[in-house]
């Protein structure tokens, strides 16, 4: 056997090893087993928000305390965290709300996947049974988001994962609208999808909500088995801000016979003791299936959308 042939084979073997390593590094991997979602952890987070911190209207001390606690939870899991203040008007006054944004970097050019839940509540009205601690609306959704954050903190995940606890949802989706309107160009162009959790703690029917056709296509593609996909063309929660910004989005909701947010919607009686473990367990498992699917389906093609206009601009000045 010639020396040339031996060295050729050695080069070939080294190339193959490099290819295998490259594939291992770039092939999207399944991330989390849905059975790992712990509804008790999600419920404990919801209980802390609703029963310990309590009411959290935008611009109040309750919101500030919740934002600080949420930032600490995400940071302890290893996420890069920032608080994004935003202005909103309430009762003729300009106040400041806060989004809490947690990010885990993925593979370069594999896009950004957004998941979110609002943590604010409606303000109480003294003479009416209105406002309260918002356990189902939406401490439960934030609990699901935090439990997902725990599971995906170190699991294989292809795109960049950005988790947002939104403020000001109850004030015309103010927090999510500000977030989407202030995305940097790459954050918008590389966005793959957004999933939103709102009113997920009561009821036994899983509903997915879509705003536009692209959202409905996203909802239909997910490997979850909803009882129903609702098509609501006006904005009902933060996913609508992403849909309006051209980012496909879907809301997960547990529907009860009393409606999308249960019998205590926006009332002082929306308390943590009413939350139902099976509801949180079902939406949590569905959330993991959806996030796995979106991670595995991520591809670097989104980067092409960003770079093509530049290439086109160079070729056709
Ligand atoms: Zn809500």
PDB file of C-alpha atoms and ligand atoms in Angstrom:
ATOM      1  CA  UNK A   1       0.000   0.000   0.000  1.00  0.00           C
ATOM      2  CA  UNK A   2       1.528   3.286  -1.053  1.00  0.00           C
ATOM      3  CA  UNK A   3       2.320   6.094   1.373  1.00  0.00           C
ATOM      4  CA  UNK A   4       0.163   8.370  -0.795  1.00  0.00           C
ATOM      5  CA  UNK A   5      -2.862   6.063  -0.409  1.00  0.00           C
ATOM      6  CA  UNK A   6      -2.368   5.840   3.381  1.00  0.00           C
ATOM      7  CA  UNK A   7      -2.191   9.607   3.760  1.00  0.00           C
ATOM      8  CA  UNK A   8      -5.227  10.008   1.444  1.00  0.00           C
ATOM      9  CA  UNK A   9      -7.195   7.638   3.643  1.00  0.00           C
ATOM     10  CA  UNK A  10      -6.040   9.511   6.735  1.00  0.00           C
ATOM     11  CA  UNK A  11      -7.208  12.814   5.239  1.00  0.00           C
ATOM     12  CA  UNK A  12     -10.542  11.202   4.278  1.00  0.00           C
ATOM     13  CA  UNK A  13     -10.992   9.830   7.811  1.00  0.00           C
ATOM     14  CA  UNK A  14     -10.215  13.230   9.308  1.00  0.00           C
ATOM     15  CA  UNK A  15     -12.734  14.868   6.941  1.00  0.00           C
ATOM     16  CA  UNK A  16     -15.399  12.334   7.923  1.00  0.00           C
ATOM     17  CA  UNK A  17     -14.718  12.925  11.619  1.00  0.00           C
ATOM     18  CA  UNK A  18     -14.979  16.664  11.072  1.00  0.00           C
ATOM     19  CA  UNK A  19     -18.273  16.191   9.184  1.00  0.00           C
ATOM     20  CA  UNK A  20     -19.705  14.048  11.995  1.00  0.00           C
ATOM     21  CA  UNK A  21     -18.648  16.671  14.541  1.00  0.00           C
ATOM     22  CA  UNK A  22     -20.146  19.450  12.403  1.00  0.00           C
ATOM     23  CA  UNK A  23     -23.418  17.541  12.073  1.00  0.00           C
ATOM     24  CA  UNK A  24     -23.515  16.934  15.821  1.00  0.00           C
ATOM     25  CA  UNK A  25     -22.996  20.639  16.423  1.00  0.00           C
ATOM     26  CA  UNK A  26     -25.550  21.870  13.885  1.00  0.00           C
ATOM     27  CA  UNK A  27     -28.295  19.225  13.816  1.00  0.00           C
ATOM     28  CA  UNK A  28     -31.332  20.460  15.757  1.00  0.00           C
ATOM     29  CA  UNK A  29     -31.797  18.246  18.820  1.00  0.00           C
ATOM     30  CA  UNK A  30     -34.873  17.259  20.773  1.00  0.00           C
ATOM     31  CA  UNK A  31     -34.803  19.236  23.944  1.00  0.00           C
ATOM     32  CA  UNK A  32     -37.060  18.219  26.813  1.00  0.00           C
ATOM     33  CA  UNK A  33     -39.393  15.317  27.582  1.00  0.00           C
ATOM     34  CA  UNK A  34     -42.891  16.725  28.152  1.00  0.00           C
ATOM     35  CA  UNK A  35     -43.217  14.541  31.268  1.00  0.00           C
ATOM     36  CA  UNK A  36     -40.454  16.621  32.876  1.00  0.00           C
ATOM     37  CA  UNK A  37     -42.803  19.615  33.171  1.00  0.00           C
ATOM     38  CA  UNK A  38     -43.621  19.862  36.877  1.00  0.00           C
ATOM     39  CA  UNK A  39     -47.050  21.497  37.403  1.00  0.00           C
ATOM     40  CA  UNK A  40     -46.373  21.840  41.127  1.00  0.00           C
ATOM     41  CA  UNK A  41     -43.378  24.089  40.450  1.00  0.00           C
ATOM     42  CA  UNK A  42     -45.480  26.186  38.053  1.00  0.00           C
ATOM     43  CA  UNK A  43     -48.259  26.434  40.654  1.00  0.00           C
ATOM     44  CA  UNK A  44     -45.791  27.431  43.371  1.00  0.00           C
ATOM     45  CA  UNK A  45     -44.583  30.322  41.171  1.00  0.00           C
ATOM     46  CA  UNK A  46     -48.175  31.371  40.491  1.00  0.00           C
ATOM     47  CA  UNK A  47     -48.983  31.220  44.197  1.00  0.00           C
ATOM     48  CA  UNK A  48     -45.980  33.403  45.058  1.00  0.00           C
ATOM     49  CA  UNK A  49     -47.052  36.043  42.537  1.00  0.00           C
ATOM     50  CA  UNK A  50     -50.749  36.038  43.439  1.00  0.00           C
ATOM     51  CA  UNK A  51     -50.747  35.267  47.170  1.00  0.00           C
ATOM     52  CA  UNK A  52     -47.426  36.709  48.426  1.00  0.00           C
ATOM     53  CA  UNK A  53     -46.858  39.687  46.087  1.00  0.00           C
ATOM     54  CA  UNK A  54     -50.563  40.157  45.280  1.00  0.00           C
ATOM     55  CA  UNK A  55     -51.979  42.830  42.955  1.00  0.00           C
ATOM     56  CA  UNK A  56     -49.563  43.911  40.175  1.00  0.00           C
ATOM     57  CA  UNK A  57     -51.088  46.724  38.076  1.00  0.00           C
ATOM     58  CA  UNK A  58     -48.674  48.546  35.754  1.00  0.00           C
ATOM     59  CA  UNK A  59     -46.771  51.346  37.462  1.00  0.00           C
ATOM     60  CA  UNK A  60     -47.362  50.149  41.036  1.00  0.00           C
ATOM     61  CA  UNK A  61     -45.089  48.815  43.755  1.00  0.00           C
ATOM     62  CA  UNK A  62     -46.657  45.386  43.218  1.00  0.00           C
ATOM     63  CA  UNK A  63     -45.472  45.399  39.605  1.00  0.00           C
ATOM     64  CA  UNK A  64     -41.978  46.521  40.662  1.00  0.00           C
ATOM     65  CA  UNK A  65     -41.727  43.791  43.275  1.00  0.00           C
ATOM     66  CA  UNK A  66     -42.914  41.178  40.789  1.00  0.00           C
ATOM     67  CA  UNK A  67     -40.488  42.381  38.105  1.00  0.00           C
ATOM     68  CA  UNK A  68     -37.565  42.171  40.525  1.00  0.00           C
ATOM     69  CA  UNK A  69     -38.576  38.693  41.657  1.00  0.00           C
ATOM     70  CA  UNK A  70     -39.005  37.476  38.070  1.00  0.00           C
ATOM     71  CA  UNK A  71     -35.620  38.877  37.032  1.00  0.00           C
ATOM     72  CA  UNK A  72     -34.047  37.006  39.945  1.00  0.00           C
ATOM     73  CA  UNK A  73     -35.765  33.749  38.975  1.00  0.00           C
ATOM     74  CA  UNK A  74     -34.554  33.929  35.356  1.00  0.00           C
ATOM     75  CA  UNK A  75     -31.031  35.002  36.372  1.00  0.00           C
ATOM     76  CA  UNK A  76     -30.730  32.113  38.848  1.00  0.00           C
ATOM     77  CA  UNK A  77     -31.418  29.739  35.948  1.00  0.00           C
ATOM     78  CA  UNK A  78     -28.550  31.240  33.943  1.00  0.00           C
ATOM     79  CA  UNK A  79     -30.477  33.439  31.521  1.00  0.00           C
ATOM     80  CA  UNK A  80     -29.245  36.871  30.475  1.00  0.00           C
ATOM     81  CA  UNK A  81     -31.894  39.178  31.944  1.00  0.00           C
ATOM     82  CA  UNK A  82     -32.858  42.761  31.309  1.00  0.00           C
ATOM     83  CA  UNK A  83     -35.774  44.881  32.440  1.00  0.00           C
ATOM     84  CA  UNK A  84     -37.338  46.986  29.697  1.00  0.00           C
ATOM     85  CA  UNK A  85     -39.267  50.006  30.980  1.00  0.00           C
ATOM     86  CA  UNK A  86     -42.017  51.414  28.773  1.00  0.00           C
ATOM     87  CA  UNK A  87     -44.429  54.338  29.054  1.00  0.00           C
ATOM     88  CA  UNK A  88     -48.194  53.926  29.161  1.00  0.00           C
ATOM     89  CA  UNK A  89     -51.123  56.118  30.041  1.00  0.00           C
ATOM     90  CA  UNK A  90     -53.562  55.322  32.820  1.00  0.00           C
ATOM     91  CA  UNK A  91     -56.259  57.677  34.057  1.00  0.00           C
ATOM     92  CA  UNK A  92     -54.777  60.602  32.158  1.00  0.00           C
ATOM     93  CA  UNK A  93     -51.322  60.085  33.676  1.00  0.00           C
ATOM     94  CA  UNK A  94     -48.195  58.745  32.046  1.00  0.00           C
ATOM     95  CA  UNK A  95     -46.751  55.893  34.085  1.00  0.00           C
ATOM     96  CA  UNK A  96     -43.939  53.408  33.590  1.00  0.00           C
ATOM     97  CA  UNK A  97     -44.479  49.682  33.144  1.00  0.00           C
ATOM     98  CA  UNK A  98     -41.817  46.977  32.907  1.00  0.00           C
ATOM     99  CA  UNK A  99     -41.138  43.933  30.753  1.00  0.00           C
ATOM    100  CA  UNK A 100     -38.748  41.294  32.122  1.00  0.00           C
ATOM    101  CA  UNK A 101     -36.765  39.729  29.266  1.00  0.00           C
ATOM    102  CA  UNK A 102     -34.670  36.550  29.642  1.00  0.00           C
ATOM    103  CA  UNK A 103     -32.507  35.239  26.807  1.00  0.00           C
ATOM    104  CA  UNK A 104     -30.533  32.101  26.131  1.00  0.00           C
ATOM    105  CA  UNK A 105     -28.366  32.239  22.996  1.00  0.00           C
ATOM    106  CA  UNK A 106     -28.841  29.502  20.392  1.00  0.00           C
ATOM    107  CA  UNK A 107     -26.903  28.500  17.291  1.00  0.00           C
ATOM    108  CA  UNK A 108     -25.909  31.448  15.089  1.00  0.00           C
ATOM    109  CA  UNK A 109     -28.475  32.293  12.371  1.00  0.00           C
ATOM    110  CA  UNK A 110     -31.078  29.823  13.667  1.00  0.00           C
ATOM    111  CA  UNK A 111     -33.448  32.600  14.566  1.00  0.00           C
ATOM    112  CA  UNK A 112     -35.232  33.616  17.727  1.00  0.00           C
ATOM    113  CA  UNK A 113     -38.150  31.868  19.375  1.00  0.00           C
ATOM    114  CA  UNK A 114     -40.241  33.988  21.730  1.00  0.00           C
ATOM    115  CA  UNK A 115     -42.401  32.731  24.591  1.00  0.00           C
ATOM    116  CA  UNK A 116     -44.251  35.032  26.948  1.00  0.00           C
ATOM    117  CA  UNK A 117     -46.891  35.586  29.598  1.00  0.00           C
ATOM    118  CA  UNK A 118     -48.111  38.786  31.221  1.00  0.00           C
ATOM    119  CA  UNK A 119     -47.595  39.223  34.940  1.00  0.00           C
ATOM    120  CA  UNK A 120     -49.569  42.437  35.510  1.00  0.00           C
ATOM    121  CA  UNK A 121     -53.136  42.620  36.835  1.00  0.00           C
ATOM    122  CA  UNK A 122     -56.025  45.041  36.473  1.00  0.00           C
ATOM    123  CA  UNK A 123     -56.283  47.777  39.075  1.00  0.00           C
ATOM    124  CA  UNK A 124     -58.933  47.351  41.788  1.00  0.00           C
ATOM    125  CA  UNK A 125     -61.958  49.625  41.801  1.00  0.00           C
ATOM    126  CA  UNK A 126     -62.892  50.399  45.392  1.00  0.00           C
ATOM    127  CA  UNK A 127     -66.673  50.272  45.001  1.00  0.00           C
ATOM    128  CA  UNK A 128     -66.853  47.297  42.689  1.00  0.00           C
ATOM    129  CA  UNK A 129     -65.770  43.664  42.800  1.00  0.00           C
ATOM    130  CA  UNK A 130     -63.176  44.438  40.145  1.00  0.00           C
ATOM    131  CA  UNK A 131     -59.429  43.832  40.121  1.00  0.00           C
ATOM    132  CA  UNK A 132     -57.413  41.523  42.316  1.00  0.00           C
ATOM    133  CA  UNK A 133     -54.382  39.263  42.565  1.00  0.00           C
ATOM    134  CA  UNK A 134     -54.772  37.713  39.098  1.00  0.00           C
ATOM    135  CA  UNK A 135     -53.978  34.087  39.894  1.00  0.00           C
ATOM    136  CA  UNK A 136     -55.477  32.638  36.718  1.00  0.00           C
ATOM    137  CA  UNK A 137     -55.034  35.925  34.814  1.00  0.00           C
ATOM    138  CA  UNK A 138     -52.116  35.565  34.657  1.00  0.00           C
ATOM    139  CA  UNK A 139     -49.870  34.317  37.468  1.00  0.00           C
ATOM    140  CA  UNK A 140     -50.587  30.797  36.160  1.00  0.00           C
ATOM    141  CA  UNK A 141     -49.219  31.667  32.719  1.00  0.00           C
ATOM    142  CA  UNK A 142     -46.087  33.118  34.284  1.00  0.00           C
ATOM    143  CA  UNK A 143     -45.730  29.946  36.353  1.00  0.00           C
ATOM    144  CA  UNK A 144     -45.767  27.898  33.146  1.00  0.00           C
ATOM    145  CA  UNK A 145     -43.208  30.277  31.602  1.00  0.00           C
ATOM    146  CA  UNK A 146     -40.873  29.949  34.611  1.00  0.00           C
ATOM    147  CA  UNK A 147     -41.134  26.162  34.660  1.00  0.00           C
ATOM    148  CA  UNK A 148     -40.357  26.119  30.926  1.00  0.00           C
ATOM    149  CA  UNK A 149     -37.393  28.403  31.683  1.00  0.00           C
ATOM    150  CA  UNK A 150     -36.087  25.812  34.165  1.00  0.00           C
ATOM    151  CA  UNK A 151     -36.423  22.967  31.659  1.00  0.00           C
ATOM    152  CA  UNK A 152     -34.813  24.825  28.752  1.00  0.00           C
ATOM    153  CA  UNK A 153     -32.047  26.508  30.739  1.00  0.00           C
ATOM    154  CA  UNK A 154     -29.548  23.793  29.862  1.00  0.00           C
ATOM    155  CA  UNK A 155     -31.367  21.432  27.456  1.00  0.00           C
ATOM    156  CA  UNK A 156     -30.353  21.326  23.791  1.00  0.00           C
ATOM    157  CA  UNK A 157     -32.137  24.130  21.964  1.00  0.00           C
ATOM    158  CA  UNK A 158     -31.425  25.310  18.436  1.00  0.00           C
ATOM    159  CA  UNK A 159     -32.713  28.890  18.093  1.00  0.00           C
ATOM    160  CA  UNK A 160     -32.130  31.675  20.558  1.00  0.00           C
ATOM    161  CA  UNK A 161     -34.825  31.428  23.219  1.00  0.00           C
ATOM    162  CA  UNK A 162     -36.236  34.685  24.552  1.00  0.00           C
ATOM    163  CA  UNK A 163     -38.752  34.482  27.387  1.00  0.00           C
ATOM    164  CA  UNK A 164     -40.693  37.611  28.293  1.00  0.00           C
ATOM    165  CA  UNK A 165     -42.839  38.382  31.315  1.00  0.00           C
ATOM    166  CA  UNK A 166     -44.905  41.285  29.995  1.00  0.00           C
ATOM    167  CA  UNK A 167     -46.147  44.233  31.975  1.00  0.00           C
ATOM    168  CA  UNK A 168     -49.082  46.408  30.928  1.00  0.00           C
ATOM    169  CA  UNK A 169     -51.077  43.710  29.127  1.00  0.00           C
ATOM    170  CA  UNK A 170     -54.189  44.910  30.891  1.00  0.00           C
ATOM    171  CA  UNK A 171     -53.496  48.406  29.522  1.00  0.00           C
ATOM    172  CA  UNK A 172     -53.986  47.719  25.824  1.00  0.00           C
ATOM    173  CA  UNK A 173     -51.140  45.187  25.506  1.00  0.00           C
ATOM    174  CA  UNK A 174     -48.785  48.093  26.233  1.00  0.00           C
ATOM    175  CA  UNK A 175     -45.754  45.990  27.230  1.00  0.00           C
ATOM    176  CA  UNK A 176     -45.807  43.575  24.309  1.00  0.00           C
ATOM    177  CA  UNK A 177     -46.579  46.334  21.814  1.00  0.00           C
ATOM    178  CA  UNK A 178     -43.553  48.278  23.084  1.00  0.00           C
ATOM    179  CA  UNK A 179     -41.389  45.137  22.976  1.00  0.00           C
ATOM    180  CA  UNK A 180     -42.289  44.323  19.359  1.00  0.00           C
ATOM    181  CA  UNK A 181     -42.071  47.946  18.202  1.00  0.00           C
ATOM    182  CA  UNK A 182     -38.574  48.228  19.691  1.00  0.00           C
ATOM    183  CA  UNK A 183     -37.120  44.964  18.414  1.00  0.00           C
ATOM    184  CA  UNK A 184     -33.778  45.492  16.678  1.00  0.00           C
ATOM    185  CA  UNK A 185     -33.805  44.591  12.963  1.00  0.00           C
ATOM    186  CA  UNK A 186     -32.257  41.167  13.542  1.00  0.00           C
ATOM    187  CA  UNK A 187     -34.696  40.429  16.383  1.00  0.00           C
ATOM    188  CA  UNK A 188     -37.607  41.063  14.039  1.00  0.00           C
ATOM    189  CA  UNK A 189     -36.230  39.457  10.855  1.00  0.00           C
ATOM    190  CA  UNK A 190     -34.866  36.395  12.642  1.00  0.00           C
ATOM    191  CA  UNK A 191     -38.031  35.878  14.699  1.00  0.00           C
ATOM    192  CA  UNK A 192     -39.431  32.410  14.041  1.00  0.00           C
ATOM    193  CA  UNK A 193     -42.554  32.377  16.208  1.00  0.00           C
ATOM    194  CA  UNK A 194     -44.075  33.452  19.513  1.00  0.00           C
ATOM    195  CA  UNK A 195     -46.108  31.419  21.984  1.00  0.00           C
ATOM    196  CA  UNK A 196     -48.146  33.155  24.694  1.00  0.00           C
ATOM    197  CA  UNK A 197     -49.675  31.701  27.858  1.00  0.00           C
ATOM    198  CA  UNK A 198     -52.717  33.486  29.284  1.00  0.00           C
ATOM    199  CA  UNK A 199     -55.381  32.177  31.660  1.00  0.00           C
ATOM    200  CA  UNK A 200     -54.014  28.626  31.769  1.00  0.00           C
ATOM    201  CA  UNK A 201     -54.860  27.705  35.382  1.00  0.00           C
ATOM    202  CA  UNK A 202     -58.574  26.858  35.272  1.00  0.00           C
ATOM    203  CA  UNK A 203     -60.633  24.727  32.895  1.00  0.00           C
ATOM    204  CA  UNK A 204     -60.280  21.446  31.069  1.00  0.00           C
ATOM    205  CA  UNK A 205     -60.326  22.498  27.416  1.00  0.00           C
ATOM    206  CA  UNK A 206     -57.094  23.553  25.718  1.00  0.00           C
ATOM    207  CA  UNK A 207     -57.727  26.363  23.258  1.00  0.00           C
ATOM    208  CA  UNK A 208     -55.164  27.856  20.900  1.00  0.00           C
ATOM    209  CA  UNK A 209     -55.868  31.395  19.725  1.00  0.00           C
ATOM    210  CA  UNK A 210     -54.784  32.785  16.359  1.00  0.00           C
ATOM    211  CA  UNK A 211     -55.169  36.294  14.963  1.00  0.00           C
ATOM    212  CA  UNK A 212     -54.152  35.895  11.312  1.00  0.00           C
ATOM    213  CA  UNK A 213     -53.817  33.059   8.790  1.00  0.00           C
ATOM    214  CA  UNK A 214     -50.088  32.710   9.552  1.00  0.00           C
ATOM    215  CA  UNK A 215     -50.922  32.289  13.239  1.00  0.00           C
ATOM    216  CA  UNK A 216     -53.551  29.684  12.468  1.00  0.00           C
ATOM    217  CA  UNK A 217     -51.052  27.802  10.292  1.00  0.00           C
ATOM    218  CA  UNK A 218     -48.614  27.881  13.210  1.00  0.00           C
ATOM    219  CA  UNK A 219     -51.302  26.637  15.618  1.00  0.00           C
ATOM    220  CA  UNK A 220     -52.256  23.803  13.252  1.00  0.00           C
ATOM    221  CA  UNK A 221     -48.619  22.771  12.809  1.00  0.00           C
ATOM    222  CA  UNK A 222     -47.895  22.311  16.511  1.00  0.00           C
ATOM    223  CA  UNK A 223     -47.806  18.720  17.828  1.00  0.00           C
ATOM    224  CA  UNK A 224     -50.387  19.422  20.514  1.00  0.00           C
ATOM    225  CA  UNK A 225     -54.000  18.294  20.543  1.00  0.00           C
ATOM    226  CA  UNK A 226     -56.107  21.346  21.369  1.00  0.00           C
ATOM    227  CA  UNK A 227     -59.827  20.986  21.892  1.00  0.00           C
ATOM    228  CA  UNK A 228     -60.231  23.965  19.660  1.00  0.00           C
ATOM    229  CA  UNK A 229     -58.350  26.575  17.622  1.00  0.00           C
ATOM    230  CA  UNK A 230     -60.051  29.956  17.977  1.00  0.00           C
ATOM    231  CA  UNK A 231     -59.666  32.633  15.350  1.00  0.00           C
ATOM    232  CA  UNK A 232     -59.924  35.980  17.080  1.00  0.00           C
ATOM    233  CA  UNK A 233     -59.040  38.839  14.773  1.00  0.00           C
ATOM    234  CA  UNK A 234     -58.916  41.498  17.467  1.00  0.00           C
ATOM    235  CA  UNK A 235     -56.118  41.399  20.000  1.00  0.00           C
ATOM    236  CA  UNK A 236     -57.019  39.463  23.123  1.00  0.00           C
ATOM    237  CA  UNK A 237     -53.540  39.135  24.612  1.00  0.00           C
ATOM    238  CA  UNK A 238     -49.852  39.709  23.951  1.00  0.00           C
ATOM    239  CA  UNK A 239     -49.600  37.286  21.024  1.00  0.00           C
ATOM    240  CA  UNK A 240     -51.612  39.836  19.004  1.00  0.00           C
ATOM    241  CA  UNK A 241     -48.757  42.351  19.293  1.00  0.00           C
ATOM    242  CA  UNK A 242     -46.418  39.843  17.630  1.00  0.00           C
ATOM    243  CA  UNK A 243     -48.972  38.963  14.954  1.00  0.00           C
ATOM    244  CA  UNK A 244     -49.430  42.659  14.222  1.00  0.00           C
ATOM    245  CA  UNK A 245     -45.627  42.897  13.903  1.00  0.00           C
ATOM    246  CA  UNK A 246     -45.528  40.104  11.308  1.00  0.00           C
ATOM    247  CA  UNK A 247     -44.305  37.399  13.704  1.00  0.00           C
ATOM    248  CA  UNK A 248     -46.478  34.237  13.697  1.00  0.00           C
ATOM    249  CA  UNK A 249     -47.881  33.755  17.170  1.00  0.00           C
ATOM    250  CA  UNK A 250     -50.351  31.645  19.085  1.00  0.00           C
ATOM    251  CA  UNK A 251     -51.904  31.832  22.552  1.00  0.00           C
ATOM    252  CA  UNK A 252     -52.338  28.826  24.818  1.00  0.00           C
ATOM    253  CA  UNK A 253     -55.454  29.086  27.018  1.00  0.00           C
ATOM    254  CA  UNK A 254     -57.333  26.692  29.275  1.00  0.00           C
ATOM    255  CA  UNK A 255     -61.033  27.269  28.698  1.00  0.00           C
ATOM    256  CA  UNK A 256     -63.652  26.671  31.378  1.00  0.00           C
ATOM    257  CA  UNK A 257     -67.444  26.590  30.963  1.00  0.00           C
ATOM    258  CA  UNK A 258     -67.361  30.167  32.322  1.00  0.00           C
ATOM    259  CA  UNK A 259     -65.181  31.381  29.464  1.00  0.00           C
ATOM    260  CA  UNK A 260     -61.550  31.932  28.566  1.00  0.00           C
ATOM    261  CA  UNK A 261     -60.501  33.149  32.035  1.00  0.00           C
ATOM    262  CA  UNK A 262     -62.904  31.394  34.375  1.00  0.00           C
ATOM    263  CA  UNK A 263     -65.653  32.657  36.692  1.00  0.00           C
ATOM    264  CA  UNK A 264     -63.392  35.026  38.668  1.00  0.00           C
ATOM    265  CA  UNK A 265     -62.028  36.956  35.687  1.00  0.00           C
ATOM    266  CA  UNK A 266     -60.758  40.391  36.821  1.00  0.00           C
ATOM    267  CA  UNK A 267     -62.274  39.921  40.264  1.00  0.00           C
ATOM    268  CA  UNK A 268     -60.793  39.893  43.783  1.00  0.00           C
ATOM    269  CA  UNK A 269     -61.752  36.219  43.877  1.00  0.00           C
ATOM    270  CA  UNK A 270     -59.178  35.258  41.198  1.00  0.00           C
ATOM    271  CA  UNK A 271     -57.011  33.683  43.901  1.00  0.00           C
ATOM    272  CA  UNK A 272     -54.307  31.005  43.899  1.00  0.00           C
ATOM    273  CA  UNK A 273     -56.429  28.440  45.769  1.00  0.00           C
ATOM    274  CA  UNK A 274     -58.727  28.263  42.712  1.00  0.00           C
ATOM    275  CA  UNK A 275     -55.982  27.105  40.345  1.00  0.00           C
ATOM    276  CA  UNK A 276     -56.389  23.577  39.015  1.00  0.00           C
ATOM    277  CA  UNK A 277     -53.345  21.300  38.809  1.00  0.00           C
ATOM    278  CA  UNK A 278     -54.641  19.295  35.792  1.00  0.00           C
ATOM    279  CA  UNK A 279     -55.105  22.489  33.778  1.00  0.00           C
ATOM    280  CA  UNK A 280     -51.532  23.635  34.437  1.00  0.00           C
ATOM    281  CA  UNK A 281     -50.200  20.129  33.792  1.00  0.00           C
ATOM    282  CA  UNK A 282     -51.951  19.914  30.434  1.00  0.00           C
ATOM    283  CA  UNK A 283     -50.883  23.298  29.147  1.00  0.00           C
ATOM    284  CA  UNK A 284     -47.350  22.751  30.471  1.00  0.00           C
ATOM    285  CA  UNK A 285     -46.931  19.480  28.590  1.00  0.00           C
ATOM    286  CA  UNK A 286     -48.376  21.099  25.456  1.00  0.00           C
ATOM    287  CA  UNK A 287     -45.999  24.039  25.836  1.00  0.00           C
ATOM    288  CA  UNK A 288     -42.985  21.705  26.001  1.00  0.00           C
ATOM    289  CA  UNK A 289     -44.164  19.801  22.918  1.00  0.00           C
ATOM    290  CA  UNK A 290     -44.586  23.079  21.043  1.00  0.00           C
ATOM    291  CA  UNK A 291     -41.198  24.487  22.076  1.00  0.00           C
ATOM    292  CA  UNK A 292     -39.439  21.218  21.195  1.00  0.00           C
ATOM    293  CA  UNK A 293     -41.138  21.201  17.791  1.00  0.00           C
ATOM    294  CA  UNK A 294     -40.237  24.809  17.047  1.00  0.00           C
ATOM    295  CA  UNK A 295     -36.638  24.224  18.144  1.00  0.00           C
ATOM    296  CA  UNK A 296     -36.266  21.087  16.025  1.00  0.00           C
ATOM    297  CA  UNK A 297     -37.852  22.823  13.044  1.00  0.00           C
ATOM    298  CA  UNK A 298     -35.601  25.857  13.239  1.00  0.00           C
ATOM    299  CA  UNK A 299     -33.392  26.388  10.227  1.00  0.00           C
ATOM    300  CA  UNK A 300     -30.888  29.052   9.200  1.00  0.00           C
ATOM    301  CA  UNK A 301     -33.127  30.067   6.326  1.00  0.00           C
ATOM    302  CA  UNK A 302     -34.419  32.971   8.378  1.00  0.00           C
ATOM    303  CA  UNK A 303     -30.996  34.536   8.083  1.00  0.00           C
ATOM    304  CA  UNK A 304     -31.455  34.554   4.318  1.00  0.00           C
ATOM    305  CA  UNK A 305     -34.396  36.895   4.784  1.00  0.00           C
ATOM    306  CA  UNK A 306     -32.067  39.304   6.547  1.00  0.00           C
ATOM    307  CA  UNK A 307     -29.154  39.069   4.143  1.00  0.00           C
ATOM    308  CA  UNK A 308     -30.988  38.821   0.804  1.00  0.00           C
ATOM    309  CA  UNK A 309     -31.989  42.501   0.713  1.00  0.00           C
ATOM    310  CA  UNK A 310     -28.343  43.398   1.413  1.00  0.00           C
ATOM    311  CA  UNK A 311     -27.099  41.136  -1.391  1.00  0.00           C
ATOM    312  CA  UNK A 312     -29.854  42.451  -3.645  1.00  0.00           C
ATOM    313  CA  UNK A 313     -28.863  46.010  -2.703  1.00  0.00           C
ATOM    314  CA  UNK A 314     -25.217  45.336  -3.622  1.00  0.00           C
ATOM    315  CA  UNK A 315     -26.163  43.683  -6.917  1.00  0.00           C
ATOM    316  CA  UNK A 316     -28.751  46.330  -7.776  1.00  0.00           C
ATOM    317  CA  UNK A 317     -27.612  49.594  -6.218  1.00  0.00           C
TER     318      UNK A 317
HETATM  319 ZN1  LIG B   1     -54.550  37.898  30.842  1.00  0.00          ZN
END
